[in-house]
mmCIF file with all atom_site columns, C-alpha atoms in Angstrom:
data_model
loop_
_atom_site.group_PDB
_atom_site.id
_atom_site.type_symbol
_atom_site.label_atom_id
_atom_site.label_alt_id
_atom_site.label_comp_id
_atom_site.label_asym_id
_atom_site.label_entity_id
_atom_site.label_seq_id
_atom_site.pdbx_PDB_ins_code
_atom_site.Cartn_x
_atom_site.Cartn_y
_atom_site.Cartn_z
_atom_site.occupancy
_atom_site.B_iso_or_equiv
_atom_site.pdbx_formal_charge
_atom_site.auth_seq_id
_atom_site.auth_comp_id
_atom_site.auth_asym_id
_atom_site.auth_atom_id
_atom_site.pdbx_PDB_model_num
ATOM 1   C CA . UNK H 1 1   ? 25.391  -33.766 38.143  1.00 52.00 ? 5   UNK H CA 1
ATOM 2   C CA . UNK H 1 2   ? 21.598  -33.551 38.745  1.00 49.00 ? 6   UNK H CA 1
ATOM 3   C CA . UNK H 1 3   ? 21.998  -30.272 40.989  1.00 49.00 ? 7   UNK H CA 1
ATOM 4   C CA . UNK H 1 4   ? 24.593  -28.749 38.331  1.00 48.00 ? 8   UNK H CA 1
ATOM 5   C CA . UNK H 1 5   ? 21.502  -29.463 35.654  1.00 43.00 ? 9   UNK H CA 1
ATOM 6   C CA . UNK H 1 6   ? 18.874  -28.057 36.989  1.00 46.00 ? 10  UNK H CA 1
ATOM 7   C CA . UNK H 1 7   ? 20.735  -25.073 38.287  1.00 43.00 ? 11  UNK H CA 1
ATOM 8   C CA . UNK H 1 8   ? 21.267  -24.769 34.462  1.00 42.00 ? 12  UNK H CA 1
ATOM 9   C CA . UNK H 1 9   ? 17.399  -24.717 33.923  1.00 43.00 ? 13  UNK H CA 1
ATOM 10  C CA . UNK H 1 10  ? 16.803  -22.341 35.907  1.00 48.00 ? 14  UNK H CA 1
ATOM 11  C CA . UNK H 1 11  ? 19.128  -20.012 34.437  1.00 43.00 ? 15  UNK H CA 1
ATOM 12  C CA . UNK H 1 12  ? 18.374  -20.419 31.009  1.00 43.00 ? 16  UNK H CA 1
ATOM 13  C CA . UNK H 1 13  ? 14.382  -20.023 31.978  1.00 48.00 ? 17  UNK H CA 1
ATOM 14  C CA . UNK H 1 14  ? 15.026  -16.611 33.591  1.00 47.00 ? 18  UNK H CA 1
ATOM 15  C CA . UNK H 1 15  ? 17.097  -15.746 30.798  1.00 45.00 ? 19  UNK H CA 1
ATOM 16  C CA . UNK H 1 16  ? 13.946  -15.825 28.534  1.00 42.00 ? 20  UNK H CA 1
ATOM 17  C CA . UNK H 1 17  ? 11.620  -14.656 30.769  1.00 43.00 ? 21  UNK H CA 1
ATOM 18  C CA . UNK H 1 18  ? 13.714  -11.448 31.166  1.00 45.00 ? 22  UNK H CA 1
ATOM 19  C CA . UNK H 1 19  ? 13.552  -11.377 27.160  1.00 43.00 ? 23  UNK H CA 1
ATOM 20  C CA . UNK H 1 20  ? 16.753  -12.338 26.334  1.00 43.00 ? 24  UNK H CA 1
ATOM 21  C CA . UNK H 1 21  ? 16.441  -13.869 23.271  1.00 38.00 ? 25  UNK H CA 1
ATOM 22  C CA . UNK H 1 22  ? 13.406  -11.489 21.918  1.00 34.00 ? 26  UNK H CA 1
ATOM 23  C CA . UNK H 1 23  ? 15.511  -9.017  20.327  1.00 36.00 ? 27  UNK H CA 1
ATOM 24  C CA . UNK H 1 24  ? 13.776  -10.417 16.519  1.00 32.00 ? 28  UNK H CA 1
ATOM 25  C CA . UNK H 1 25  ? 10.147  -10.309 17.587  1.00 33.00 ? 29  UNK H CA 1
ATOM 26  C CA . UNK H 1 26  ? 7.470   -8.520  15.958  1.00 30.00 ? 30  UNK H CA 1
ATOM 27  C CA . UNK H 1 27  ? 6.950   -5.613  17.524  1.00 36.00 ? 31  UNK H CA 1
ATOM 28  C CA . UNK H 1 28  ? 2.731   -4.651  16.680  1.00 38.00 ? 32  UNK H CA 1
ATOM 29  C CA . UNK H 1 29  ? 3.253   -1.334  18.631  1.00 40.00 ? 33  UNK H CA 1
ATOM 30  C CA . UNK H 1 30  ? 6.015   0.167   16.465  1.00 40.00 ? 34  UNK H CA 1
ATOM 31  C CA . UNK H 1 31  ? 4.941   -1.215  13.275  1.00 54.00 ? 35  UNK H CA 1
ATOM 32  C CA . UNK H 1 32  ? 3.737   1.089   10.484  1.00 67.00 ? 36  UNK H CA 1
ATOM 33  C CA . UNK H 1 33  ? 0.518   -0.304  9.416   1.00 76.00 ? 37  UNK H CA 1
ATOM 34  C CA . UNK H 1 34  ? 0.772   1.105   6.229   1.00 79.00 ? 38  UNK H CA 1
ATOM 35  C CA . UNK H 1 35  ? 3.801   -1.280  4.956   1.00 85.00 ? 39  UNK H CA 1
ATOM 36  C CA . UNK H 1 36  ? 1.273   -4.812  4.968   1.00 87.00 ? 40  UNK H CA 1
ATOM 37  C CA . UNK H 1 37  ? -1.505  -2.496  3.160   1.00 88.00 ? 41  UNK H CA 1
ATOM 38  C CA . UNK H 1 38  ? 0.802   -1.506  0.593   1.00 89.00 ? 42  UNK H CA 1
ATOM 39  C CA . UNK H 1 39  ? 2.130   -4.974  0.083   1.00 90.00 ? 43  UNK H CA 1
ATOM 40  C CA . UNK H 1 40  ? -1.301  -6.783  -0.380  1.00 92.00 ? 44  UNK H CA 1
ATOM 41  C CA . UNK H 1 41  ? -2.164  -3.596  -2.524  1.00 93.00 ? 45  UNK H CA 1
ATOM 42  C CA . UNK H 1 42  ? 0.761   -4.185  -5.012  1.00 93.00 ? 46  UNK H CA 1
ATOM 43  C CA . UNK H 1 43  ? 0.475   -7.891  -4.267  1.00 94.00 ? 47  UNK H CA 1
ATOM 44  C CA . UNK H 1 44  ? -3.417  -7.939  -5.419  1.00 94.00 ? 48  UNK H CA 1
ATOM 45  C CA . UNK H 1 45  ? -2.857  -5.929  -8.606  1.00 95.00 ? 49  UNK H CA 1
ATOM 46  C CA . UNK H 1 46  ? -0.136  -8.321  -9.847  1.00 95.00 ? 50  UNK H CA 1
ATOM 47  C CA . UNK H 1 47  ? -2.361  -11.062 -9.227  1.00 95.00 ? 51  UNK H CA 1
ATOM 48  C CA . UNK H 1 48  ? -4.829  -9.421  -11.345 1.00 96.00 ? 52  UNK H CA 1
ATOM 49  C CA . UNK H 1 49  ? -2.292  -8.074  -13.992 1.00 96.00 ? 53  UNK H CA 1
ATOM 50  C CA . UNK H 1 50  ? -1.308  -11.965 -14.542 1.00 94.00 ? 54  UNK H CA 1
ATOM 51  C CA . UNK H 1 51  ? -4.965  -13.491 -14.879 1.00 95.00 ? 55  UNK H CA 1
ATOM 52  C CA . UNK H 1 52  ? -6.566  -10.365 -16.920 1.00 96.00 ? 56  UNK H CA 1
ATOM 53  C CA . UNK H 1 53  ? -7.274  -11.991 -20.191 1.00 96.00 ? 57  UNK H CA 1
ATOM 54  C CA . UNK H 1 54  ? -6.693  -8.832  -22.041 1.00 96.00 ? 58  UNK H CA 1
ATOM 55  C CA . UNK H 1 55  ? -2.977  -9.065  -20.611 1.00 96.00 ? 59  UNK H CA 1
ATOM 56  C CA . UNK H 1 56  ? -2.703  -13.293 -21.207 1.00 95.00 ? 60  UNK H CA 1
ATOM 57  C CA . UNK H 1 57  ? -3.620  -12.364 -24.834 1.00 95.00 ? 61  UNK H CA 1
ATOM 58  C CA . UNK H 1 58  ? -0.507  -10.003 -25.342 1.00 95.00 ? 62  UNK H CA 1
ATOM 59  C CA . UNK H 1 59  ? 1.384   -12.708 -23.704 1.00 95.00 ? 63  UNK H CA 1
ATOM 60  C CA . UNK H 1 60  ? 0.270   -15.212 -26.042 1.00 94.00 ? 64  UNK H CA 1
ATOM 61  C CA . UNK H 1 61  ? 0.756   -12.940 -29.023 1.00 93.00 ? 65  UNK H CA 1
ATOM 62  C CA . UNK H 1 62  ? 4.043   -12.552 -28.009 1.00 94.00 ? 66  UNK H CA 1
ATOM 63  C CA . UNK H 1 63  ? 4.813   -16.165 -27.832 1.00 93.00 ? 67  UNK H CA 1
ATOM 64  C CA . UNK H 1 64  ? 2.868   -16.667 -31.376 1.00 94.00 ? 68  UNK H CA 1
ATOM 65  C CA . UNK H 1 65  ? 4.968   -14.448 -33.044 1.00 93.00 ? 69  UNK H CA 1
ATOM 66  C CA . UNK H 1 66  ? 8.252   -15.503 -31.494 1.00 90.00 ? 70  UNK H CA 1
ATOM 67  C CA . UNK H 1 67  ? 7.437   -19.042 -32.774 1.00 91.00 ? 71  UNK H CA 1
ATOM 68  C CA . UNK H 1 68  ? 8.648   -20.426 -28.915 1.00 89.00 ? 72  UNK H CA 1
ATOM 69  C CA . UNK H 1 69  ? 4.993   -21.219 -26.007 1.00 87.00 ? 73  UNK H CA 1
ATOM 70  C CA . UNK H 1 70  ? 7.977   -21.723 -23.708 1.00 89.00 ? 74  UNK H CA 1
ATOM 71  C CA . UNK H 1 71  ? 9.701   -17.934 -23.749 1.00 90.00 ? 75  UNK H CA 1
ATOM 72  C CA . UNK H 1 72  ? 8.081   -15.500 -21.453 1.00 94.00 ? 76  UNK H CA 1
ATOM 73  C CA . UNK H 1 73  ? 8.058   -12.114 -22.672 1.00 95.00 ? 77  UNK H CA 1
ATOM 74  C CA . UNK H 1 74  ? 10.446  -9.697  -20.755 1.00 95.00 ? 78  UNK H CA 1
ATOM 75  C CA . UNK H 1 75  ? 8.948   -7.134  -18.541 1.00 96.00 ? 79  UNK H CA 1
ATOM 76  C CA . UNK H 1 76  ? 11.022  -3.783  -17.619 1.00 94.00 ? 80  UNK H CA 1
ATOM 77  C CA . UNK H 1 77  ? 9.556   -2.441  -14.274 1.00 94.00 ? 81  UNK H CA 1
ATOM 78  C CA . UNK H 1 78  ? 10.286  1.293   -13.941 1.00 94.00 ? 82  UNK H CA 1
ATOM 79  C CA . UNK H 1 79  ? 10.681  3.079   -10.976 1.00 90.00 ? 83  UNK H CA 1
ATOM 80  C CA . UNK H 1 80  ? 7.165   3.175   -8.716  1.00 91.00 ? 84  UNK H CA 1
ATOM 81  C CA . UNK H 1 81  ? 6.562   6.730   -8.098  1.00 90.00 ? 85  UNK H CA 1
ATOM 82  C CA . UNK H 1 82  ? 5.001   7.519   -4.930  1.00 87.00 ? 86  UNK H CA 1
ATOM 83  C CA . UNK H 1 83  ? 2.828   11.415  -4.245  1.00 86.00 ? 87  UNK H CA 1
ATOM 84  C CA . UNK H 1 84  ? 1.978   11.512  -0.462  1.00 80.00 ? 88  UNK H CA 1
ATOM 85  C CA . UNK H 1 85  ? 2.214   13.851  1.805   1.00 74.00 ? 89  UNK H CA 1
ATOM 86  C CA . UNK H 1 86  ? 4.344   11.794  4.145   1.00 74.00 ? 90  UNK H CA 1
ATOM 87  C CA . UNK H 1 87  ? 7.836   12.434  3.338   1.00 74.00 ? 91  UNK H CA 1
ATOM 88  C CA . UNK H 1 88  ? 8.836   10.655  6.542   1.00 77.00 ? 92  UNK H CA 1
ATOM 89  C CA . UNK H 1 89  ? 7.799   7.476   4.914   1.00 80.00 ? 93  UNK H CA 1
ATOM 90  C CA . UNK H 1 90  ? 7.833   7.655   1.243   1.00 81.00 ? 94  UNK H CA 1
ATOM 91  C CA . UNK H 1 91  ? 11.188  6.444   0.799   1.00 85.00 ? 95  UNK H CA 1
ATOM 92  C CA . UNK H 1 92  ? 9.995   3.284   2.857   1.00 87.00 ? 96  UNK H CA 1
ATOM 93  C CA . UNK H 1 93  ? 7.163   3.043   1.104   1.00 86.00 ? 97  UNK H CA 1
ATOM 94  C CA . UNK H 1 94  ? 8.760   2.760   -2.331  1.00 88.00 ? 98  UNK H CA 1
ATOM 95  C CA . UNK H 1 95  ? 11.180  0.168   -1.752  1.00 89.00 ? 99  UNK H CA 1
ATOM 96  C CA . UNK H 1 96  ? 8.559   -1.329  0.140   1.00 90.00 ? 100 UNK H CA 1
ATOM 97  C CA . UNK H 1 97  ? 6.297   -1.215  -3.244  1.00 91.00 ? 101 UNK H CA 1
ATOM 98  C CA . UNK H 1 98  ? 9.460   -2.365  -5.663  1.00 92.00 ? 102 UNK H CA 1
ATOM 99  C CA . UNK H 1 99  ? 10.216  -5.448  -3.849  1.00 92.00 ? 103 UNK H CA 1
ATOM 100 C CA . UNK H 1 100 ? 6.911   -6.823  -3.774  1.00 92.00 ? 104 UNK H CA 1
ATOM 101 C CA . UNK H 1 101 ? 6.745   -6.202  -7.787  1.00 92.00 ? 105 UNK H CA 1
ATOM 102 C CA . UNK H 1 102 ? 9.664   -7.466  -8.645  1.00 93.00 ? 106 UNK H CA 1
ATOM 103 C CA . UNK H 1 103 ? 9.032   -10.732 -5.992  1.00 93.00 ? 107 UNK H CA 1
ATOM 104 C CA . UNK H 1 104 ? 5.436   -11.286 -7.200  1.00 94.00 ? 108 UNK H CA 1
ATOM 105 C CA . UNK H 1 105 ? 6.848   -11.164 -11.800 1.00 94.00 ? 109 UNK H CA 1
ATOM 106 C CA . UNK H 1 106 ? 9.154   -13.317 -10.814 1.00 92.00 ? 110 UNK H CA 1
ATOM 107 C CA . UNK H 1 107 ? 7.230   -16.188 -8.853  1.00 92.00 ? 111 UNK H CA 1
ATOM 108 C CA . UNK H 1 108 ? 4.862   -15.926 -11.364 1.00 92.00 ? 112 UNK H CA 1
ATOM 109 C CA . UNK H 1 109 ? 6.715   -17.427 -14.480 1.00 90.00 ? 113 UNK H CA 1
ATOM 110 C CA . UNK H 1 110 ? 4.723   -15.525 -16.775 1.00 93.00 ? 114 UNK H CA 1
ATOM 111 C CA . UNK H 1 111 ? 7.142   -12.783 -17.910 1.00 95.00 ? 115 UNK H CA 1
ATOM 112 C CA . UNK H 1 112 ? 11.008  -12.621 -17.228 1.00 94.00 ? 116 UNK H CA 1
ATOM 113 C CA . UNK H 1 113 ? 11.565  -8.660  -14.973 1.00 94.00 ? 117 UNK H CA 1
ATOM 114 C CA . UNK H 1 114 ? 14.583  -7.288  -17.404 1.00 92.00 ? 118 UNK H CA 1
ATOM 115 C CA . UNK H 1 115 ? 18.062  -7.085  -15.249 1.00 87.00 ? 119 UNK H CA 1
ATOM 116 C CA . UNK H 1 116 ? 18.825  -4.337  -18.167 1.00 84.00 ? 120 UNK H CA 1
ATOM 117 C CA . UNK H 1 117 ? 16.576  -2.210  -17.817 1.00 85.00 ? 121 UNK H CA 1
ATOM 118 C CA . UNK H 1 118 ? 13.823  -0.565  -15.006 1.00 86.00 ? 122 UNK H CA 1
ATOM 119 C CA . UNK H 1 119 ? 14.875  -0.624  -11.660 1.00 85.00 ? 123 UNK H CA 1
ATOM 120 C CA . UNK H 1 120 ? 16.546  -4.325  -11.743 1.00 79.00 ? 124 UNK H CA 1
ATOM 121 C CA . UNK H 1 121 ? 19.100  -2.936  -13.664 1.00 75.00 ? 125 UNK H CA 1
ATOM 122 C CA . UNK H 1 122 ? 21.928  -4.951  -12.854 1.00 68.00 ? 126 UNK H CA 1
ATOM 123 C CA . UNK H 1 123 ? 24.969  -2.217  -13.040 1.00 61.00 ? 127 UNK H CA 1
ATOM 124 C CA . UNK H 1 124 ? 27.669  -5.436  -13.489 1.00 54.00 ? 128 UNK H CA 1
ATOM 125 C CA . UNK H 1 125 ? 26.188  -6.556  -16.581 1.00 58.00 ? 129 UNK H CA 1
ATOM 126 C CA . UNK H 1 126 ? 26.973  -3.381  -18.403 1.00 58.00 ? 130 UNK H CA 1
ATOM 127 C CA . UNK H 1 127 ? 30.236  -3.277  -16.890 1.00 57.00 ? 131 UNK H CA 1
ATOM 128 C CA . UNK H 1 128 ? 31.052  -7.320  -18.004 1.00 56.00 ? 132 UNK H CA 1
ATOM 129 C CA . UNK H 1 129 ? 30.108  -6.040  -21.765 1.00 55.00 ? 133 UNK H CA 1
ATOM 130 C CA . UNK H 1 130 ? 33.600  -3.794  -21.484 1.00 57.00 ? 134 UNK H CA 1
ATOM 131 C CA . UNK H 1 131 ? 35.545  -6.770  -20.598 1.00 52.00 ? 135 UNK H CA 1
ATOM 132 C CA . UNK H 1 132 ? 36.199  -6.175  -24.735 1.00 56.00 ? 136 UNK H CA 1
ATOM 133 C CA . UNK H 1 133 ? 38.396  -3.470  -23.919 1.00 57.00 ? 137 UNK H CA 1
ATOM 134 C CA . UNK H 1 134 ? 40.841  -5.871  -21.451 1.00 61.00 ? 138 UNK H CA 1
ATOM 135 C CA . UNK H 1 135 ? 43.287  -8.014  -22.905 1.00 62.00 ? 139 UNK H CA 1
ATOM 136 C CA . UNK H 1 136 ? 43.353  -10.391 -19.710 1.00 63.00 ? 140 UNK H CA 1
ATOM 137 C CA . UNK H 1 137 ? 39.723  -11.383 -20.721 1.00 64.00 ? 141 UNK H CA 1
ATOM 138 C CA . UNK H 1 138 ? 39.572  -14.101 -23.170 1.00 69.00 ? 142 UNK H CA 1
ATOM 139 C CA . UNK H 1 139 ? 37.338  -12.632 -25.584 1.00 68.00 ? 143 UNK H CA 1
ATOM 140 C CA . UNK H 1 140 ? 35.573  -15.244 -27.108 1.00 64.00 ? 144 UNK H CA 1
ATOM 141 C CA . UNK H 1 141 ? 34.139  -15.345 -23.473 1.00 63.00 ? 145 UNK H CA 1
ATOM 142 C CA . UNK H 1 142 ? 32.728  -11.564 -23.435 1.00 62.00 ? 146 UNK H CA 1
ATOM 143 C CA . UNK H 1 143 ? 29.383  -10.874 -24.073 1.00 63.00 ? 147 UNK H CA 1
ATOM 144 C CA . UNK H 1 144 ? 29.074  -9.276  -27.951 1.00 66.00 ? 148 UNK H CA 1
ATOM 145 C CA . UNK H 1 145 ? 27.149  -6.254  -29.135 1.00 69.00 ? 149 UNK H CA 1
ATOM 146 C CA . UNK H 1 146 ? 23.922  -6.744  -29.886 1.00 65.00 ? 150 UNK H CA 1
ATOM 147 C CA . UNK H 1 147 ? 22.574  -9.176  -27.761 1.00 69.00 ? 151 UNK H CA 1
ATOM 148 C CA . UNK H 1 148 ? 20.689  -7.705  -25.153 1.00 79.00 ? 152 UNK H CA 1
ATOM 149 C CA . UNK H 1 149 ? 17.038  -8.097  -25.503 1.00 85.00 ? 153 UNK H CA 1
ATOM 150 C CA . UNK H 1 150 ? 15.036  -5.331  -24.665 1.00 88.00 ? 154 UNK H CA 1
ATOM 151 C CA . UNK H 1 151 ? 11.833  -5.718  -22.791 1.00 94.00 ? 155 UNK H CA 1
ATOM 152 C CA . UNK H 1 152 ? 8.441   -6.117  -24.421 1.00 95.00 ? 156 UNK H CA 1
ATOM 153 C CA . UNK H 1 153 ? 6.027   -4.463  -22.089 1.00 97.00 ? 157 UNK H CA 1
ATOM 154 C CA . UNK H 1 154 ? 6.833   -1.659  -19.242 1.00 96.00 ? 158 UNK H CA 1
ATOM 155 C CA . UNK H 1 155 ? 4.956   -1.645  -16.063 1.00 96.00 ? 159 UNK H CA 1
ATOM 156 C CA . UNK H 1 156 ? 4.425   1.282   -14.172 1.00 95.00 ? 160 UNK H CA 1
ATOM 157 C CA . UNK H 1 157 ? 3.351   1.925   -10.440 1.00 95.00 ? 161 UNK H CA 1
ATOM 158 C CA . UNK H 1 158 ? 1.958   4.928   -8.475  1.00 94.00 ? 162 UNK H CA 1
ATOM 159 C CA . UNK H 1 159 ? 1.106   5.571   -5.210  1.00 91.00 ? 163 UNK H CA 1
ATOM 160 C CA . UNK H 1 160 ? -0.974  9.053   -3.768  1.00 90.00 ? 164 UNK H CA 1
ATOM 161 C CA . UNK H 1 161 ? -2.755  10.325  -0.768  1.00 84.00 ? 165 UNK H CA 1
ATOM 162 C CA . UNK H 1 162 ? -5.792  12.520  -0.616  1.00 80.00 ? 166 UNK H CA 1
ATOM 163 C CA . UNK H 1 163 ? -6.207  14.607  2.604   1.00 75.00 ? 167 UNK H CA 1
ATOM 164 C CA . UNK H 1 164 ? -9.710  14.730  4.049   1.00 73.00 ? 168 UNK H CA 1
ATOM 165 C CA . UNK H 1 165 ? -10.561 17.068  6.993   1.00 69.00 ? 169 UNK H CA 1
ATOM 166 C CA . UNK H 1 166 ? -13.096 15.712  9.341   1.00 67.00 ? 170 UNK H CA 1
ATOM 167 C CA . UNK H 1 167 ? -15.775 19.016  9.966   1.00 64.00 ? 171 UNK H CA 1
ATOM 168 C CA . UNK H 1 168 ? -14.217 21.508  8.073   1.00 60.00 ? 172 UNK H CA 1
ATOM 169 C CA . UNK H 1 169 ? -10.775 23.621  8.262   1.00 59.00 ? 173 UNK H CA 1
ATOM 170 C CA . UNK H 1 170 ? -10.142 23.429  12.046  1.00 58.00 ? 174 UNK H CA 1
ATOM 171 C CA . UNK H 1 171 ? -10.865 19.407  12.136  1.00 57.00 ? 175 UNK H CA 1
ATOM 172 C CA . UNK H 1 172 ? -9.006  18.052  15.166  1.00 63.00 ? 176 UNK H CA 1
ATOM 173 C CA . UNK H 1 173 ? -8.098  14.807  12.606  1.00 71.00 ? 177 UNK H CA 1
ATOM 174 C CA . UNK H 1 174 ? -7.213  14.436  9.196   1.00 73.00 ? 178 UNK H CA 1
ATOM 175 C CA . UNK H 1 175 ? -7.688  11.045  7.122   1.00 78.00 ? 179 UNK H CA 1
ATOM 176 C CA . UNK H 1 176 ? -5.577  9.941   4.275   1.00 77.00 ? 180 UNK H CA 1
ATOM 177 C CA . UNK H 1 177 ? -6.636  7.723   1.436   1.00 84.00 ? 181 UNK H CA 1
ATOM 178 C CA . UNK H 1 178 ? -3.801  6.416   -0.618  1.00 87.00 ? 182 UNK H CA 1
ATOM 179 C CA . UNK H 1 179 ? -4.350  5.191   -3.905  1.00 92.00 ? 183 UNK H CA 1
ATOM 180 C CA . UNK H 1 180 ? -2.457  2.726   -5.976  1.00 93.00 ? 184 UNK H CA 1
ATOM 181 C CA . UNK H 1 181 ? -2.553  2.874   -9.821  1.00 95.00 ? 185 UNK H CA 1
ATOM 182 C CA . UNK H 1 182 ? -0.680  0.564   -12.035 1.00 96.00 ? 186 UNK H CA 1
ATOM 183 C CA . UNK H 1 183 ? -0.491  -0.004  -15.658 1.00 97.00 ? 187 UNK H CA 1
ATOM 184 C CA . UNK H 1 184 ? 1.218   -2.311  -17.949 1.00 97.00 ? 188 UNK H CA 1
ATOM 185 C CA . UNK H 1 185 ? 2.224   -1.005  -22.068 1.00 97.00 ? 189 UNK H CA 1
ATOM 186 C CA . UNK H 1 186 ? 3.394   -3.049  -24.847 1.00 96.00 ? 190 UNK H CA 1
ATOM 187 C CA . UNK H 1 187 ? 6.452   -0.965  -25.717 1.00 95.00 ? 191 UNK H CA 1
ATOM 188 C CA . UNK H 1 188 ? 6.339   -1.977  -29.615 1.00 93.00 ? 192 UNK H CA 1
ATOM 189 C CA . UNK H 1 189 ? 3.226   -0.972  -30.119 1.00 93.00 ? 193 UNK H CA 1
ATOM 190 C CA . UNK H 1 190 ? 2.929   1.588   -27.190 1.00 94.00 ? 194 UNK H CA 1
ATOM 191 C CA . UNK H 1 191 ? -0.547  0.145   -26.086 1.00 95.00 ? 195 UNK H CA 1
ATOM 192 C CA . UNK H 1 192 ? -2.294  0.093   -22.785 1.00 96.00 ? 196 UNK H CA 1
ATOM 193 C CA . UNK H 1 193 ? -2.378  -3.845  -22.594 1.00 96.00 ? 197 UNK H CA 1
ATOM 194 C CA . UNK H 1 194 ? -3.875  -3.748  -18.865 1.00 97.00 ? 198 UNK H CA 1
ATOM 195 C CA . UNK H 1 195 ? -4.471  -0.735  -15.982 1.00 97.00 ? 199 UNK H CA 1
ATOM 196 C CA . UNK H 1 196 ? -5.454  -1.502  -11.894 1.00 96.00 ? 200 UNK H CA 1
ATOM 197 C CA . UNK H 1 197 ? -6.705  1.443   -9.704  1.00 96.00 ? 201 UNK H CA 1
ATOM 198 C CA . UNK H 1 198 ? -7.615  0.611   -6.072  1.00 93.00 ? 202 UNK H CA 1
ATOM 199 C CA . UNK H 1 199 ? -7.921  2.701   -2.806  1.00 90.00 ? 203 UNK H CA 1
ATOM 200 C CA . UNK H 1 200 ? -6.330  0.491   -0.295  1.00 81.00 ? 204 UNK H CA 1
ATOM 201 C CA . UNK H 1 201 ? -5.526  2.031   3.228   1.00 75.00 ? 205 UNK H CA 1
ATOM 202 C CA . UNK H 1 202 ? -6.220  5.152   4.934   1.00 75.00 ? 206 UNK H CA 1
ATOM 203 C CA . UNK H 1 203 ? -4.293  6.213   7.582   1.00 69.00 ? 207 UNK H CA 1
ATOM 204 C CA . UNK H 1 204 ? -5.970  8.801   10.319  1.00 69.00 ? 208 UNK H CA 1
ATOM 205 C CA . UNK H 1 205 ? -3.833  11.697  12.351  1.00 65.00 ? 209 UNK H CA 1
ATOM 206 C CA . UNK H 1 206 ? -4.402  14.398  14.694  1.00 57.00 ? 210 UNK H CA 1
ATOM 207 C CA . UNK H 1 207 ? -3.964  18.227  13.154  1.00 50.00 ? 211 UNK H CA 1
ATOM 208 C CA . UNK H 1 208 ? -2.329  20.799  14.713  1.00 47.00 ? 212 UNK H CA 1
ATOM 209 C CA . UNK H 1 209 ? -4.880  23.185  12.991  1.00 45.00 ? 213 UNK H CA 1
ATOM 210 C CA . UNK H 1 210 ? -7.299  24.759  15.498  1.00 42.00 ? 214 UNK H CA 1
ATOM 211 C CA . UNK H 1 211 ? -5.596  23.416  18.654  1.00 40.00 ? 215 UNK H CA 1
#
């Protein structure tokens, strides 16, 4: 029994030495180093969105007026636009940029993200308002007309890239800034109710130019 055991030992410790079980490591050398700097970019401007006094103050209007300190607005996100010059990753990128929005509202109980409109648009809550139209639905159960509530501020997001050639034309690298600019509106009144610009990566590549 001892001999069967530690001929068991021995073949489970060569199975992870020969990396058997570190298919869902981290892997640093394929990473693009550009996803983490876009997530603490987004992540940063939320966190300033949500303690910019200017933007509390619409939230608290909002609450005044509704008569209720325990109803957080609702916030429609729209689609983050993205304007690099790295198609490769852009797609990435913007999913990359959405998730971390919609994540960061949400933790933040401070506004409720709309699953009606903006890009958490829920496509099965329009289709449960036609349940109206089936006579298998009991209809007393089906969501009426009228009862959606639309958002009360919009936020938008936006990514770029500026190219800068190092010495000229023929530089043998090029570095990109990216940019992220986000704004939040108060839809009803159609005000700027808070705005965050930051440059927050730049990512540096060889150029074919002059080779």
């Amino acid at each position: 029994m001892r001999k069967k055991l530690l001929v068991l030992l021995t073949f489970l410790g060569a199975g992870l030495l020969c990396g058997c079980v570190s298919d869902s490591r981290y892997d640093e050398t394929t990473a693009d180093p550009m996803t983490e700097m876009i997530q603490n970019a987004v992540r940063s401007a939320i966190q300033d969105a949500l303690t910019n006094p200017r933007f509390q103050k619409a939230v608290q209007k909002y609450k005044n007026d509704a008569k209720n300190t325990d109803e957080a607005p609702i916030i429609k996100v729209a689609q983050p636009v993205l304007d690099t010059d790295d198609p490769d990753n852009q797609e990435n990128w913007m999913n990359i940029a959405s998730e971390i929005l919609l994540s960061e509202l949400e933790r933040s109980n401070q506004v409720t993200v709309s699953a009606a409109e903006g890009i958490k648009r829920i496509q099965a809550v329009a289709q449960s308002r036609k349940l109206c139209d089936d006579e298998n639905m009991a209809q007393e159960t089906v969501a009426k007309t009228g009862t959606i509530k639309a958002a009360v501020f919009v936020l938008r997001c936006k990514i770029i890239s500026n190219e800068v050639r190092e010495g000229g034309r023929k530089a043998n690298h090029i570095i990109r800034t990216f940019t992220l600019t986000m704004e939040i509106a108060d839809i009803g009144s159609g005000m700027k109710v808070w705005s965050f610009v930051k440059q927050f990566g730049t990512k540096q590549s060889a150029s074919l130019i002059g080779k």
